[in-house]
Amino acid sequence: MSLPRKVRLVEVGPRDGLQNEAQPISVTDKVQLVNDLTDAGLGYIEVGSFVSPKWVPQMAGSAEVFAGIEQRAGVTYAALAPNLRGFEDALAAGVKEVAVFAAATEAFSQRNINCSVSESLTRFEPIMQAAQQHGVRVRGYVSCVLGCPYEGRVSAEQVAPVARALHDMGCYEVSLGDTLGTGTAGDTRRLFEVVAQQVPREQLAGHFHDTYGQALANVYASLLEGIALFDSSVAGLGGCPYAKGATGNIATEDVLYMLQGLGIETGIDLDKLIAAGLRISAVLGRATGSRVARARSAG
Amino acid sequence: MSLPRKVRLVEVGPRDGLQNEAQPISVTDKVQLVNDLTDAGLGYIEVGSFVSPKWVPQMAGSAEVFAGIEQRAGVTYAALAPNLRGFEDALAAGVKEVAVFAAATEAFSQRNINCSVSESLTRFEPIMQAAQQHGVRVRGYVSCVLGCPYEGRVSAEQVAPVARALHDMGCYEVSLGDTLGTGTAGDTRRLFEVVAQQVPREQLAGHFHDTYGQALANVYASLLEGIALFDSSVAGLGGCPYAKGATGNIATEDVLYMLQGLGIETGIDLDKLIAAGLRISAVLGRATGSRVARARSAG
């Protein structure tokens, strides 16, 4: 069993993280966060989301954030675009890469986006066409890949066709999200084993929430399946570490610390990353959700 | 690669956990905790420590705790006994199993117990003799097995002779402790691979602190090396989850949740365990350090 020599981390803190924080964050602070992350060496940063601010008030101002950040050559600055309107707004803001998302289960799809899984995929078609026209790459997310709040445990066989459909539609990469954080290491391995029969392994990402403390073990389990691409969130943004039922993403610092210990290259500077996480945590007025950052800053 | 079918968990919360908590806990609350843990199905509980209360005030009253708990047949109730005086006190309190500990590094041994590693082992000899005489089993701990605050990264080759010495002296089981919590999954695997050449694998335990968020990934890595015995602490006792540089043990609930997900038997009831952890956390006046307990109690 050999682990990947290199791993790419997709930083989702400014989007998946901040959109789940309770308090509003100014455009200036978001710009600072993205610039800090660029400076720390992240190669892919999900900067914002082009959705109605009625639905997700935290993501208002994404166009201003894109206008304000310093874009470094070779770094991808992406945005979520759940529909054609969002895609057009993203395009107008100069976004070069977008992400779309579908659920693995019918119940979650119905309650979250009011349509079936296959309808949600159909709705992406105009986005995929427009993206191709404008040379914009599209990343696909599948949520609830290991557990669903309405259907319980989710099988790999349920996930595979959704991942494949996104891939077939033109998503160059598909991220499998354990939205609830209920998944454990064995199910994670089986998930990638099964889905990799439909989508090439090197185009699959793992996206783990740490609600049940399982996220890092699941990253390690994924590495053992040859997965070399993970989404994570600086300072564990998106779930207050002190709140009941915190649902935050795994902290980028904690993933990076493990990868470094495993001798895996990422190109990211841990000290700068910790500093970025402590800065945004101070803005939010709370302690960082990264255990590595807490341990290191304890001196 | 096959995982163990069964895993035994050694509950160290009442000792390794509570001794690191800032506030004093009454004998009544400790007795309640141990009884709760028995009721949850734990097969091994480290109840207290027979040390000078000058050194470890939290462990004062260990004899009263032993006198107060309801001992269930088939369950081991153990105590730490760092010297012969402690062993005799433990014996007088009716303790049937004790634990001794040595460090993997000279610097930690010198600064923590004021003698070299080999001197510390020599000092255990009278305990081992007395234990044999009285039919008391002895468990050995090695601390700093992956990192040392003074020497940095610790190699498996440094740990192996200490583990072997404990085993040769008569410790029926040796627990390898990542005291600092700095170790990662690859080093954990190598540790067990190397030490298992000196001590039978089935007599080795993993003891992980979650200071850097690595503990559960390290448990999974250990399982892959055939280790089927882990120390953990209900509610993650021993490190306040909100404090800087929290050094708590991995939460028993979070380990058990993963083991259940992997289909591994333990004989422990997760709901009762969560309740035990929530009760002692309430006594301490803080939130539980178990993410599973937080997620479950969020309803």
PDB file of C-alpha atoms in Angstrom, chain A residues 1 153 181-187 189 210-214 216-217 220-221 224 241-246 254-255 257-258 260-262 287 289 291-292 294-298, chain B residues 1 153 181-187 189 210-214 216-217 220-221 224 241-246 254-255 257-258 260-262 287 289 291-292 294-298:
ATOM      1  CA  MET A   1       0.000   0.000   0.000  1.00  0.00           C
ATOM      2  CA  ARG A 153     -26.714   5.584   6.048  1.00  0.00           C
ATOM      3  CA  GLY A 181     -19.925  13.927   9.227  1.00  0.00           C
ATOM      4  CA  THR A 182     -21.423  10.594  10.256  1.00  0.00           C
ATOM      5  CA  GLY A 183     -19.234   8.443   7.993  1.00  0.00           C
ATOM      6  CA  THR A 184     -16.422   6.255   9.297  1.00  0.00           C
ATOM      7  CA  ALA A 185     -13.193   4.973   7.763  1.00  0.00           C
ATOM      8  CA  GLY A 186     -14.411   1.655   6.376  1.00  0.00           C
ATOM      9  CA  ASP A 187     -17.402   3.190   4.610  1.00  0.00           C
ATOM     10  CA  ARG A 189     -12.813   3.359   1.679  1.00  0.00           C
ATOM     11  CA  ASP A 210     -15.815  16.700  11.534  1.00  0.00           C
ATOM     12  CA  THR A 211     -19.141  16.647  13.371  1.00  0.00           C
ATOM     13  CA  TYR A 212     -18.465  13.174  14.774  1.00  0.00           C
ATOM     14  CA  GLY A 213     -14.696  13.601  15.002  1.00  0.00           C
ATOM     15  CA  GLN A 214     -14.148  11.173  12.120  1.00  0.00           C
ATOM     16  CA  LEU A 216      -9.137  13.068   9.692  1.00  0.00           C
ATOM     17  CA  ALA A 217      -9.401   9.286  10.005  1.00  0.00           C
ATOM     18  CA  TYR A 220      -6.309   8.881   5.990  1.00  0.00           C
ATOM     19  CA  ALA A 221      -8.644   6.111   4.826  1.00  0.00           C
ATOM     20  CA  LEU A 224      -5.087   4.562   1.393  1.00  0.00           C
ATOM     21  CA  PRO A 241     -16.025  24.258  17.863  1.00  0.00           C
ATOM     22  CA  TYR A 242     -17.915  25.050  21.051  1.00  0.00           C
ATOM     23  CA  ALA A 243     -21.421  24.810  19.748  1.00  0.00           C
ATOM     24  CA  LYS A 244     -23.584  21.789  20.158  1.00  0.00           C
ATOM     25  CA  GLY A 245     -23.751  19.861  16.919  1.00  0.00           C
ATOM     26  CA  ALA A 246     -20.952  21.794  15.295  1.00  0.00           C
ATOM     27  CA  ASP A 254      -5.005  19.578  10.883  1.00  0.00           C
ATOM     28  CA  VAL A 255      -5.067  17.860   7.480  1.00  0.00           C
ATOM     29  CA  TYR A 257      -0.150  18.579   9.709  1.00  0.00           C
ATOM     30  CA  MET A 258      -1.000  14.932   9.058  1.00  0.00           C
ATOM     31  CA  GLN A 260       3.430  16.635   6.457  1.00  0.00           C
ATOM     32  CA  GLY A 261       3.870  13.853   9.010  1.00  0.00           C
ATOM     33  CA  LEU A 262       3.226  11.340   6.234  1.00  0.00           C
ATOM     34  CA  ALA A 287     -11.143  30.365  19.088  1.00  0.00           C
ATOM     35  CA  GLY A 289     -11.480  25.150  15.268  1.00  0.00           C
ATOM     36  CA  ARG A 291      -6.460  21.667  17.070  1.00  0.00           C
ATOM     37  CA  VAL A 292      -3.036  22.132  15.517  1.00  0.00           C
ATOM     38  CA  ARG A 294      -4.612  25.752  19.244  1.00  0.00           C
ATOM     39  CA  ALA A 295      -1.684  23.548  20.242  1.00  0.00           C
ATOM     40  CA  ARG A 296       0.843  25.687  18.391  1.00  0.00           C
ATOM     41  CA  SER A 297      -0.478  29.000  19.655  1.00  0.00           C
ATOM     42  CA  ALA A 298      -0.469  27.739  23.244  1.00  0.00           C
TER      43      ALA A 298
ATOM     44  CA  MET B   1      -5.471  -6.145   5.184  1.00  0.00           C
ATOM     45  CA  ARG B 153      10.370  13.429  17.288  1.00  0.00           C
ATOM     46  CA  GLY B 181      -0.294  14.153  20.625  1.00  0.00           C
ATOM     47  CA  THR B 182       2.182  15.194  17.945  1.00  0.00           C
ATOM     48  CA  GLY B 183       2.382  11.822  16.200  1.00  0.00           C
ATOM     49  CA  THR B 184       0.806  11.120  12.818  1.00  0.00           C
ATOM     50  CA  ALA B 185      -0.521   7.983  11.149  1.00  0.00           C
ATOM     51  CA  GLY B 186       2.629   6.859   9.326  1.00  0.00           C
ATOM     52  CA  ASP B 187       4.833   7.121  12.409  1.00  0.00           C
ATOM     53  CA  ARG B 189       2.223   2.359  12.014  1.00  0.00           C
ATOM     54  CA  ASP B 210      -5.748  14.510  20.582  1.00  0.00           C
ATOM     55  CA  THR B 211      -3.775  17.730  21.041  1.00  0.00           C
ATOM     56  CA  TYR B 212      -3.058  17.968  17.303  1.00  0.00           C
ATOM     57  CA  GLY B 213      -6.313  16.345  16.202  1.00  0.00           C
ATOM     58  CA  GLN B 214      -4.486  13.205  15.054  1.00  0.00           C
ATOM     59  CA  LEU B 216      -8.475   8.962  15.783  1.00  0.00           C
ATOM     60  CA  ALA B 217      -6.474   8.697  12.554  1.00  0.00           C
ATOM     61  CA  TYR B 220      -7.240   3.674  12.638  1.00  0.00           C
ATOM     62  CA  ALA B 221      -3.580   3.388  11.593  1.00  0.00           C
ATOM     63  CA  LEU B 224      -4.345  -1.571  10.324  1.00  0.00           C
ATOM     64  CA  PRO B 241     -11.705  21.267  24.614  1.00  0.00           C
ATOM     65  CA  TYR B 242     -11.733  25.045  24.773  1.00  0.00           C
ATOM     66  CA  ALA B 243      -8.368  25.641  26.359  1.00  0.00           C
ATOM     67  CA  LYS B 244      -5.298  26.555  24.396  1.00  0.00           C
ATOM     68  CA  GLY B 245      -3.017  23.556  24.063  1.00  0.00           C
ATOM     69  CA  ALA B 246      -5.606  21.138  25.362  1.00  0.00           C
ATOM     70  CA  ASP B 254     -15.427   8.997  19.335  1.00  0.00           C
ATOM     71  CA  VAL B 255     -13.272   5.856  19.228  1.00  0.00           C
ATOM     72  CA  TYR B 257     -18.298   5.386  17.174  1.00  0.00           C
ATOM     73  CA  MET B 258     -15.552   4.629  14.651  1.00  0.00           C
ATOM     74  CA  GLN B 260     -18.946   0.506  15.482  1.00  0.00           C
ATOM     75  CA  GLY B 261     -18.799   1.976  11.975  1.00  0.00           C
ATOM     76  CA  LEU B 262     -16.030  -0.496  11.154  1.00  0.00           C
ATOM     77  CA  ALA B 287     -19.043  20.870  27.551  1.00  0.00           C
ATOM     78  CA  GLY B 289     -14.777  16.921  24.714  1.00  0.00           C
ATOM     79  CA  ARG B 291     -17.602  15.309  19.240  1.00  0.00           C
ATOM     80  CA  VAL B 292     -19.952  12.351  18.984  1.00  0.00           C
ATOM     81  CA  ARG B 294     -21.903  16.928  21.175  1.00  0.00           C
ATOM     82  CA  ALA B 295     -23.436  15.910  17.866  1.00  0.00           C
ATOM     83  CA  ARG B 296     -25.826  13.424  19.474  1.00  0.00           C
ATOM     84  CA  SER B 297     -26.907  15.726  22.269  1.00  0.00           C
ATOM     85  CA  ALA B 298     -27.605  18.542  19.804  1.00  0.00           C
TER      86      ALA B 298
END
